[in-house]
Coordinates of C-alpha atoms in Angstrom, one line a residue:
C1029 CA 56.1 24.3 144.2
G1030 CA 58.9 21.7 144.6
R1031 CA 59.4 23.3 148.1
G1032 CA 58.5 20.1 150.3
P1033 CA 55.5 18.2 151.1
G1034 CA 53.5 21.3 152.2
G1035 CA 53.7 23.1 148.9
C1036 CA 54.0 27.0 149.1
R1037 CA 54.7 27.4 153.0
G1038 CA 54.7 30.3 155.0
G1039 CA 53.2 32.6 152.7
R1040 CA 56.4 33.6 150.7
T1041 CA 55.7 35.9 148.0
D1042 CA 57.9 34.3 145.3
M1043 CA 56.6 30.8 145.7
A1044 CA 52.8 32.0 145.7
L1045 CA 53.6 34.1 142.5
R1046 CA 54.6 30.6 140.9
C1047 CA 51.9 28.7 141.9
A1048 CA 49.5 31.8 140.9
A1049 CA 51.4 31.7 137.4
S1050 CA 50.9 27.8 137.2
L1051 CA 47.0 28.2 138.0
A1052 CA 46.6 31.0 135.5
A1053 CA 48.2 28.9 132.8
G1054 CA 45.8 25.9 133.7
R1055 CA 48.7 23.9 135.0
Q1056 CA 49.2 22.0 138.3
P1057 CA 52.4 23.3 140.5
R1058 CA 55.1 20.7 140.9
G1059 CA 55.1 19.2 144.1
P1060 CA 55.5 15.6 145.8
R1061 CA 53.3 13.1 144.0
R1062 CA 51.2 10.6 146.2
E1063 CA 49.2 8.2 144.2
G1064 CA 49.3 10.3 141.1
T1065 CA 47.9 13.4 142.5
V1066 CA 49.3 16.8 143.5
R1067 CA 48.5 18.2 146.9
W1068 CA 47.9 22.1 147.6
S1069 CA 48.0 23.7 150.9
S1070 CA 45.1 26.0 151.4
A1071 CA 47.4 28.7 152.1
A1072 CA 48.9 28.2 148.6
K1073 CA 45.4 28.1 146.9
A1074 CA 44.1 31.4 148.8
S1075 CA 47.5 33.3 147.9
A1076 CA 47.1 32.4 144.1
V1077 CA 43.3 33.4 144.1
K1078 CA 44.2 36.8 145.6
I1079 CA 46.9 37.3 143.2
N1080 CA 44.7 36.4 140.1
E1081 CA 42.0 38.8 141.6
K1082 CA 44.6 41.6 141.7
A1083 CA 45.9 40.7 138.0
S1084 CA 42.4 41.2 136.7
R1085 CA 41.7 44.5 138.1
E1086 CA 40.2 46.9 136.0
K1087 CA 43.0 49.3 134.4
I1088 CA 42.9 53.0 135.2
L1089 CA 43.9 53.9 131.7
T1090 CA 41.5 52.8 129.1
L1091 CA 40.5 54.2 125.7
E1092 CA 37.4 55.6 127.4
S1093 CA 39.4 57.2 130.3
M1094 CA 42.3 58.4 128.3
N1095 CA 42.9 62.2 127.1
P1096 CA 40.2 62.6 124.3
Q1097 CA 42.4 65.2 122.5
V1098 CA 45.3 62.4 122.3
K1099 CA 43.2 59.9 120.8
A1100 CA 41.8 62.3 118.3
V1101 CA 45.7 62.9 116.9
E1102 CA 46.4 61.3 113.8
Y1103 CA 50.0 60.9 112.0
A1104 CA 49.6 59.7 108.6
V1105 CA 53.4 59.6 108.0
R1106 CA 53.7 57.0 110.7
G1107 CA 50.0 55.5 110.5
P1108 CA 48.5 52.2 109.6
I1109 CA 50.3 51.7 106.4
V1110 CA 53.4 52.0 108.0
L1111 CA 52.5 49.6 110.9
K1112 CA 51.5 47.1 107.9
A1113 CA 54.8 47.6 106.4
G1114 CA 56.5 46.6 109.9
E1115 CA 54.5 43.3 109.9
I1116 CA 55.5 42.5 106.2
E1117 CA 59.4 43.2 107.3
K1118 CA 59.0 40.7 110.1
E1119 CA 57.4 38.0 107.8
L1120 CA 60.0 38.4 105.5
R1121 CA 62.7 37.8 108.2
K1122 CA 61.0 34.7 109.1
G1123 CA 61.3 33.5 105.6
I1124 CA 57.6 33.9 104.5
K1125 CA 57.4 34.4 100.8
K1126 CA 56.2 37.4 99.3
P1127 CA 56.2 38.8 95.7
F1128 CA 59.1 41.0 96.7
T1129 CA 62.4 40.6 98.8
E1130 CA 62.4 43.8 100.8
V1131 CA 59.9 46.8 102.1
I1132 CA 61.0 50.1 100.5
K1133 CA 59.9 52.6 103.1
A1134 CA 59.1 55.7 100.6
N1135 CA 56.6 57.0 103.1
I1136 CA 59.1 59.7 105.2
G1137 CA 62.0 62.0 104.1
D1138 CA 64.6 60.2 106.0
A1139 CA 67.7 60.9 104.0
H1140 CA 70.3 58.8 105.6
A1141 CA 67.9 55.8 105.7
M1142 CA 67.8 55.8 102.0
G1143 CA 71.4 55.8 101.4
Q1144 CA 72.5 59.7 101.4
R1145 CA 75.9 60.0 102.7
P1146 CA 76.6 62.4 105.7
I1147 CA 78.3 65.5 105.3
T1148 CA 81.7 65.0 106.5
F1149 CA 82.2 68.6 108.3
L1150 CA 79.2 68.3 110.3
R1151 CA 79.9 64.9 111.6
Q1152 CA 83.5 65.9 112.0
V1153 CA 82.3 68.8 114.5
V1154 CA 80.0 66.7 116.2
A1155 CA 82.3 63.7 116.7
L1156 CA 84.8 66.6 118.1
C1157 CA 82.3 68.0 120.6
T1158 CA 81.1 64.6 121.8
Y1159 CA 84.7 63.3 122.4
P1160 CA 87.1 66.4 123.1
N1161 CA 90.0 64.1 123.4
L1162 CA 89.9 64.2 119.3
L1163 CA 90.8 67.9 119.5
D1164 CA 94.4 66.5 119.6
S1165 CA 94.1 64.2 116.7
P1166 CA 95.9 65.2 113.3
S1167 CA 93.0 63.5 111.5
F1168 CA 90.7 66.5 112.0
P1169 CA 91.1 69.7 110.1
E1170 CA 91.4 73.0 112.1
D1171 CA 88.4 74.7 110.9
A1172 CA 86.3 71.8 112.5
K1173 CA 88.3 72.0 115.7
K1174 CA 88.0 75.9 115.9
R1175 CA 84.0 75.3 115.6
A1176 CA 83.8 72.4 118.1
R1177 CA 86.0 74.4 120.6
R1178 CA 83.8 77.5 120.2
I1179 CA 80.6 75.2 120.9
L1180 CA 82.1 73.6 124.0
Q1181 CA 83.2 76.8 125.4
G1182 CA 79.6 77.6 125.5
C1183 CA 78.6 74.3 127.3
G1184 CA 78.7 73.9 131.1
G1185 CA 82.0 72.3 132.2
N1186 CA 82.8 72.3 128.3
S1187 CA 80.8 69.2 127.9
L1188 CA 78.2 68.4 125.3
G1189 CA 76.5 66.3 128.3
S1190 CA 75.6 69.5 130.3
Y1191 CA 72.2 71.1 130.2
T1192 CA 72.1 74.3 128.1
A1193 CA 70.0 77.4 128.4
S1194 CA 66.4 76.6 127.7
Q1195 CA 66.6 78.9 124.5
G1196 CA 69.7 77.2 123.5
I1197 CA 73.5 77.8 123.3
N1198 CA 74.2 81.5 123.0
C1199 CA 77.1 81.2 120.4
I1200 CA 74.9 79.0 118.4
R1201 CA 71.9 81.5 118.3
E1202 CA 74.5 84.1 117.3
D1203 CA 75.5 82.1 114.6
V1204 CA 71.9 81.5 113.4
A1205 CA 71.1 85.2 113.5
S1206 CA 74.3 85.6 111.3
Y1207 CA 73.1 83.1 108.9
I1208 CA 69.8 84.7 108.7
E1209 CA 71.2 88.0 107.7
R1210 CA 73.4 86.4 105.1
R1211 CA 70.4 84.4 103.7
D1212 CA 68.2 87.7 103.6
G1213 CA 70.7 90.1 102.2
G1214 CA 71.5 91.9 105.4
V1215 CA 67.9 91.9 107.0
P1216 CA 68.7 92.4 110.7
A1217 CA 68.2 89.1 113.0
D1218 CA 68.5 89.4 116.7
P1219 CA 70.1 86.5 118.5
D1220 CA 67.5 87.1 121.4
N1221 CA 64.7 86.2 118.9
I1222 CA 66.2 82.8 118.1
Y1223 CA 65.0 79.8 119.9
L1224 CA 67.0 76.4 119.3
T1225 CA 64.5 73.6 119.1
T1226 CA 64.1 69.8 118.9
G1227 CA 63.7 69.8 115.0
A1228 CA 61.5 72.4 113.6
S1229 CA 58.3 70.2 114.9
D1230 CA 59.2 71.2 118.7
G1231 CA 59.1 74.9 117.7
I1232 CA 55.7 74.7 115.7
S1233 CA 54.2 73.0 118.6
A1234 CA 55.5 75.4 121.3
I1235 CA 54.2 78.4 119.3
L1236 CA 50.8 76.8 118.8
K1237 CA 50.4 75.8 122.4
I1238 CA 51.1 79.5 123.4
L1239 CA 48.7 80.8 120.8
I1240 CA 45.5 78.7 121.6
S1241 CA 43.2 80.0 124.0
G1242 CA 39.2 80.6 124.4
G1243 CA 36.4 78.3 124.1
G1244 CA 33.2 77.8 122.0
K1245 CA 33.2 80.4 119.2
S1246 CA 36.1 82.1 120.5
R1247 CA 38.4 79.0 120.6
T1248 CA 41.4 79.7 118.3
G1249 CA 41.2 78.7 114.5
V1250 CA 44.5 77.6 112.7
M1251 CA 44.5 77.9 109.0
I1252 CA 46.4 75.3 107.3
P1253 CA 47.0 74.2 103.6
I1254 CA 45.4 71.3 102.2
P1255 CA 47.4 69.0 101.5
Q1256 CA 49.2 69.7 104.7
Y1257 CA 52.1 68.2 106.7
P1258 CA 50.3 66.1 109.3
L1259 CA 52.2 67.5 112.3
Y1260 CA 49.8 70.5 112.0
S1261 CA 46.4 68.7 112.1
A1262 CA 48.1 66.4 115.0
A1263 CA 49.0 69.5 117.0
I1264 CA 45.8 71.0 116.6
S1265 CA 44.0 68.0 117.6
E1266 CA 46.1 67.6 120.7
L1267 CA 45.8 71.0 121.7
D1268 CA 41.7 71.1 120.8
A1269 CA 42.1 73.9 118.7
I1270 CA 39.9 74.6 115.4
Q1271 CA 41.4 73.4 112.2
V1272 CA 40.6 75.7 109.2
N1273 CA 41.5 74.5 106.0
Y1274 CA 42.5 76.4 102.9
Y1275 CA 42.9 74.6 99.5
L1276 CA 46.1 74.9 97.4
D1277 CA 45.5 75.0 93.5
E1278 CA 46.4 71.8 92.2
E1279 CA 45.4 73.0 88.6
N1280 CA 48.1 75.7 89.1
C1281 CA 50.7 73.9 90.4
W1282 CA 49.6 73.7 93.9
A1283 CA 49.8 77.7 94.2
L1284 CA 48.3 79.6 97.1
N1285 CA 45.4 82.0 96.3
V1286 CA 44.6 84.8 98.7
N1287 CA 40.8 84.6 97.6
E1288 CA 40.9 81.0 98.9
L1289 CA 42.4 82.3 102.1
R1290 CA 39.6 84.8 102.5
R1291 CA 37.0 82.2 101.8
A1292 CA 38.3 79.8 104.6
L1293 CA 38.7 82.8 106.9
N1294 CA 35.3 84.2 106.5
E1295 CA 33.7 80.9 106.9
A1296 CA 35.4 80.0 110.0
K1297 CA 34.5 83.3 111.7
A1298 CA 31.1 81.5 112.3
Y1299 CA 32.3 79.2 114.5
C1300 CA 35.9 80.1 115.9
N1301 CA 38.5 82.8 116.3
P1302 CA 40.8 82.4 113.4
K1303 CA 44.2 84.0 114.4
V1304 CA 47.1 81.8 113.1
L1305 CA 47.9 81.4 109.4
C1306 CA 50.3 78.5 108.8
I1307 CA 52.4 78.5 105.3
I1308 CA 54.8 75.6 104.4
N1309 CA 57.3 76.9 101.5
P1310 CA 58.7 74.8 99.8
G1311 CA 55.6 72.6 100.2
N1312 CA 55.2 69.2 102.0
P1313 CA 53.7 67.1 100.5
T1314 CA 53.1 69.2 97.2
G1315 CA 56.6 70.5 96.4
Q1316 CA 55.6 73.9 95.2
V1317 CA 57.9 77.0 95.7
Q1318 CA 56.2 80.3 96.2
N1319 CA 57.0 83.2 94.4
R1320 CA 57.6 86.5 95.8
K1321 CA 54.2 88.2 94.6
C1322 CA 52.5 85.3 96.5
I1323 CA 54.2 85.7 99.7
E1324 CA 53.7 89.6 99.5
D1325 CA 49.9 88.9 99.0
V1326 CA 49.9 86.5 102.1
I1327 CA 51.8 88.7 104.4
H1328 CA 49.4 91.9 103.3
F1329 CA 46.3 89.4 104.0
A1330 CA 47.9 88.6 107.3
W1331 CA 48.6 92.1 108.3
E1332 CA 44.9 93.1 107.1
E1333 CA 43.1 90.2 109.1
K1334 CA 45.5 90.5 112.3
L1335 CA 46.7 86.9 111.8
F1336 CA 50.0 85.5 113.4
L1337 CA 52.2 84.1 110.7
L1338 CA 53.8 80.6 110.9
A1339 CA 56.3 80.0 108.0
D1340 CA 57.6 76.4 108.0
E1341 CA 60.9 76.8 105.6
V1342 CA 62.5 73.6 106.5
Y1343 CA 63.0 72.7 102.9
Q1344 CA 64.6 76.0 102.0
D1345 CA 67.6 74.5 100.5
N1346 CA 65.6 72.3 98.3
V1347 CA 64.7 74.2 95.4
Y1348 CA 65.3 72.5 91.7
S1349 CA 63.1 74.1 89.2
E1350 CA 64.6 76.8 87.0
G1351 CA 62.8 80.1 87.5
C1352 CA 62.1 79.2 91.0
Q1353 CA 63.8 80.7 94.1
F1354 CA 63.3 80.3 98.0
H1355 CA 62.5 83.8 99.4
S1356 CA 61.9 83.8 103.1
F1357 CA 59.0 85.4 104.9
K1358 CA 61.1 87.3 107.1
K1359 CA 63.0 89.3 104.2
I1360 CA 59.8 90.0 102.1
L1361 CA 58.1 91.2 105.2
Y1362 CA 60.9 93.5 105.9
E1363 CA 61.3 94.8 102.4
M1364 CA 57.6 95.6 102.3
G1365 CA 58.2 98.4 104.6
P1366 CA 58.0 99.4 108.5
E1367 CA 54.1 99.1 108.5
Y1368 CA 54.4 95.5 107.7
Y1369 CA 57.7 95.0 109.4
N1370 CA 56.9 96.4 112.8
N1371 CA 53.4 94.8 113.3
V1372 CA 53.1 91.3 111.5
E1373 CA 54.0 88.8 114.2
L1374 CA 55.9 86.0 112.7
A1375 CA 57.4 82.6 113.6
S1376 CA 59.9 81.1 111.2
F1377 CA 61.4 77.4 111.3
H1378 CA 64.4 75.5 110.0
S1379 CA 65.9 72.1 110.8
T1380 CA 68.8 69.8 110.3
S1381 CA 66.7 67.0 109.1
K1382 CA 66.2 68.2 105.4
G1383 CA 68.1 70.3 103.0
Y1384 CA 71.4 68.9 101.8
M1385 CA 72.2 67.6 105.4
G1386 CA 69.3 65.0 106.2
E1387 CA 70.3 64.8 109.9
C1388 CA 66.9 63.7 111.1
G1389 CA 68.3 61.9 114.1
Y1390 CA 70.0 64.9 115.6
R1391 CA 66.7 66.8 116.1
G1392 CA 68.4 70.1 115.4
G1393 CA 66.3 73.1 114.7
Y1394 CA 65.6 76.6 115.3
M1395 CA 62.8 79.3 115.2
E1396 CA 63.1 82.9 114.8
V1397 CA 60.1 84.9 116.2
I1398 CA 59.6 88.6 115.7
N1399 CA 57.3 91.3 116.9
L1400 CA 56.5 89.0 119.9
H1401 CA 55.0 91.1 122.8
P1402 CA 57.8 91.3 125.3
E1403 CA 55.5 89.6 128.2
I1404 CA 54.8 86.8 125.9
K1405 CA 58.6 86.3 125.1
G1406 CA 59.0 85.7 128.9
Q1407 CA 56.2 83.2 128.6
L1408 CA 57.4 81.3 125.4
V1409 CA 60.9 81.0 127.4
K1410 CA 58.8 79.5 130.5
L1411 CA 57.2 77.2 128.3
L1412 CA 60.4 76.0 126.6
S1413 CA 62.1 75.7 130.0
V1414 CA 59.8 72.9 131.0
R1415 CA 61.7 70.6 128.6
L1416 CA 64.9 72.0 130.0
C1417 CA 66.8 72.3 126.6
P1418 CA 66.9 70.8 123.1
P1419 CA 69.2 68.3 122.4
V1420 CA 72.8 69.6 122.9
S1421 CA 74.2 67.4 119.9
G1422 CA 71.4 68.5 117.8
Q1423 CA 72.4 72.1 118.6
A1424 CA 75.8 71.5 117.6
A1425 CA 74.4 70.0 114.2
M1426 CA 72.4 73.0 113.8
D1427 CA 75.5 75.3 114.3
I1428 CA 77.0 73.6 111.2
V1429 CA 74.1 74.0 109.1
V1430 CA 74.3 77.8 109.8
N1431 CA 78.0 78.2 110.0
P1432 CA 79.6 75.9 107.2
P1433 CA 83.1 76.2 105.8
V1434 CA 83.8 79.2 104.0
P1435 CA 86.2 79.9 101.0
G1436 CA 89.7 80.0 102.1
E1437 CA 89.0 77.4 105.0
E1438 CA 90.5 73.9 104.3
S1439 CA 87.1 72.0 104.6
Y1440 CA 85.3 74.3 102.0
A1441 CA 86.2 72.3 98.8
Q1442 CA 85.1 69.0 100.3
F1443 CA 81.9 70.6 101.9
I1444 CA 80.9 72.6 98.8
K1445 CA 81.4 69.3 96.7
E1446 CA 79.2 67.2 98.8
K1447 CA 76.7 69.7 99.4
E1448 CA 76.2 70.3 95.6
S1449 CA 76.2 66.6 94.8
V1450 CA 73.3 65.9 97.3
L1451 CA 71.2 68.8 95.8
N1452 CA 72.2 68.0 92.2
N1453 CA 71.1 64.5 92.9
L1454 CA 67.8 65.6 94.2
A1455 CA 67.2 67.9 91.5
K1456 CA 67.8 65.0 88.9
K1457 CA 65.4 62.7 90.8
A1458 CA 62.5 65.2 91.3
K1459 CA 62.4 65.6 87.3
L1460 CA 62.9 61.9 87.0
T1461 CA 59.9 61.2 89.3
E1462 CA 57.8 63.7 87.6
D1463 CA 58.5 62.4 84.2
M1464 CA 58.0 58.8 85.0
F1465 CA 54.6 59.5 86.9
N1466 CA 53.2 61.5 84.1
K1467 CA 53.9 58.5 81.5
I1468 CA 51.5 56.1 83.7
P1469 CA 47.7 56.2 82.6
G1470 CA 45.5 57.5 85.2
V1471 CA 48.4 59.3 87.0
H1472 CA 49.0 63.1 87.1
C1473 CA 52.0 64.8 88.9
N1474 CA 52.6 68.4 89.0
P1475 CA 56.2 69.8 88.8
L1476 CA 58.4 69.0 91.6
Q1477 CA 59.6 72.4 92.2
G1478 CA 61.5 71.7 95.8
A1479 CA 61.2 69.7 99.1
M1480 CA 61.7 66.0 98.4
Y1481 CA 58.4 64.5 97.8
A1482 CA 56.1 63.7 94.9
F1483 CA 52.3 64.0 95.4
P1484 CA 50.6 62.5 92.3
R1485 CA 46.9 62.6 91.7
I1486 CA 45.6 58.9 90.8
F1487 CA 42.6 57.8 89.1
I1488 CA 40.6 55.0 91.3
P1489 CA 38.0 53.3 89.3
S1490 CA 34.4 53.1 90.9
K1491 CA 34.7 49.4 91.6
A1492 CA 37.7 49.9 93.8
I1493 CA 36.0 52.5 95.7
E1494 CA 33.2 50.3 96.5
E1495 CA 35.6 47.7 97.7
A1496 CA 37.5 50.1 100.0
K1497 CA 34.4 51.1 101.4
A1498 CA 33.5 47.5 102.2
H1499 CA 36.8 47.2 103.9
K1500 CA 36.0 50.6 105.8
M1501 CA 39.0 52.2 104.0
A1502 CA 39.6 55.4 102.3
P1503 CA 39.9 54.6 98.7
D1504 CA 43.8 56.0 98.6
M1505 CA 44.4 54.0 101.5
F1506 CA 42.8 50.8 99.9
Y1507 CA 45.1 51.8 97.2
C1508 CA 48.3 52.2 99.0
M1509 CA 47.7 49.0 101.1
K1510 CA 47.5 47.0 98.1
L1511 CA 50.6 48.8 96.7
L1512 CA 52.3 47.6 99.8
E1513 CA 51.0 44.0 99.7
E1514 CA 51.9 43.5 96.0
T1515 CA 55.2 45.3 95.5
G1516 CA 56.7 46.1 99.1
I1517 CA 56.4 49.8 98.4
C1518 CA 55.4 51.8 101.4
V1519 CA 53.7 55.3 100.5
V1520 CA 51.2 57.4 102.3
P1521 CA 47.7 58.0 101.1
G1522 CA 46.5 61.6 100.4
S1523 CA 43.8 61.3 102.9
G1524 CA 46.4 61.6 105.5
F1525 CA 47.5 65.1 104.3
G1526 CA 44.1 66.3 103.2
Q1527 CA 42.8 66.5 99.6
R1528 CA 39.8 67.9 97.9
E1529 CA 36.8 65.8 97.9
G1530 CA 36.6 63.2 95.2
T1531 CA 40.4 63.3 94.5
Y1532 CA 43.1 60.8 95.4
H1533 CA 46.7 61.0 95.9
F1534 CA 49.8 59.6 97.6
R1535 CA 52.8 61.0 98.8
I1536 CA 56.2 59.5 97.8
T1537 CA 59.9 60.5 98.8
I1538 CA 62.5 60.9 96.1
L1539 CA 65.3 60.3 98.4
P1540 CA 66.3 56.6 97.2
P1541 CA 69.4 56.5 95.0
V1542 CA 68.5 57.2 91.1
E1543 CA 68.8 53.5 90.1
K1544 CA 66.7 52.2 93.0
L1545 CA 64.2 55.0 92.5
K1546 CA 63.9 54.0 88.7
I1547 CA 63.1 50.4 89.9
L1548 CA 60.6 51.8 92.5
L1549 CA 58.6 54.1 89.8
E1550 CA 58.5 51.1 87.5
K1551 CA 57.2 48.9 90.0
V1552 CA 54.4 51.7 90.6
K1553 CA 53.7 51.8 87.1
D1554 CA 53.1 48.0 86.7
F1555 CA 51.1 48.1 89.7
H1556 CA 48.9 51.0 88.9
I1557 CA 48.2 49.5 85.4
K1558 CA 47.3 46.0 86.9
F1559 CA 45.0 47.9 89.4
L1560 CA 43.2 49.8 86.8
E1561 CA 42.6 46.5 84.8
K1562 CA 41.4 44.4 87.8
Y1563 CA 38.7 47.3 88.8
A1564 CA 37.8 48.7 85.4

């Protein structure tokens, strides 16, 4: 190893490691040459062999030994199609020629990544909380400073860097409760029922953890809509619960039908104990907004069948179609009277990631849980305390969502202008996407009433289906892979969300800027027509 004529002397570990690396790579280590050969000491050889033996020891963690529930988890939104998109991006950076110059990741609702500008007031408050010296700066408005000071007073040491209570900062939970009361026309909300979370996903997972129990036919069944957001199927798999599918009615704008809920429930009773009903409103990936009558029917069904309701309402600000209105499950439950309001157990969820804010990276969210058994409330707090607390910057961001500027405050005019601009743009893009898809032969798209995605149904010829089978792919995965490879557009196949047998879809976000969205949709149109011609 270049350390004298004896090679690696004295068993020194660093020298032996270099020798071992040389052997493993099929190289002779450097040393004094005599007559064209390298001399090894017996100690160096023995050390190298031992290290190689250790290096090749069988791994403790393998696919066979890992947690089978984790292996069963699938999350299509960041699945194989997105991994392939990442590979293509690397190839483009290396100068490898493609029929396109960039990958457009239309697979996920990441508003800022798609060019949406942050809401100024929200960022001002979070900046002030993060660097309190800015509180003396004249560049920041007084209403932002007022909110920042209040948040910081709720933090240990007046610092965003301190842990908070596991349930979240108290003053922010108070603001969330006030927001819910305003939103729901005076329906009371208790800060003690509010739990700040790491995005809505964290809250959903926590509630499912505490709900799932039993074994065999008594194992908890969780009813989820099909199509669904893959967080639900992933969490159910991880927790080894039983997924109970109920199908939304595509022919009726993805409506939720109580007769379908009853069918799914009665069939599931043969093999599990269904006790959780999940609702996504507005819908992801389907974009429908449930009307009041539908919500009343669902609440009555949950009350009648003794089901725990989960209401995923993260898109509550994203309602675009005329005649559509967001109704919270909490509000309707209250208005149905004390027999329902005092008995139906309901957890509802909101987030900073969607709406007009699009602040996905802060991972801010909350859940409100009502009619929880007092002893279970203690168990839930205990469970949440294991992760100490949600990100404190995310809590601050959530506070601004529920406590924005109001008329008379200096930031109100700019705030409302920015908010309405985002939501008006999304409404325009929702209509544009629906109209353009419905002009493509072999594609049908229901009205995008809300949320931020389209979920068009696509016709895939039998010849393409056979080729997909030969590649061991679902037909819509095959379609989406071809779309990615030929256009650079990354969307998620409908099979990742669930769909009725024999139907095919994909989910695409409507978040790109209008002009870029038009180009994207034109590319999808051209691809689809060529795809039909090729496989007809």
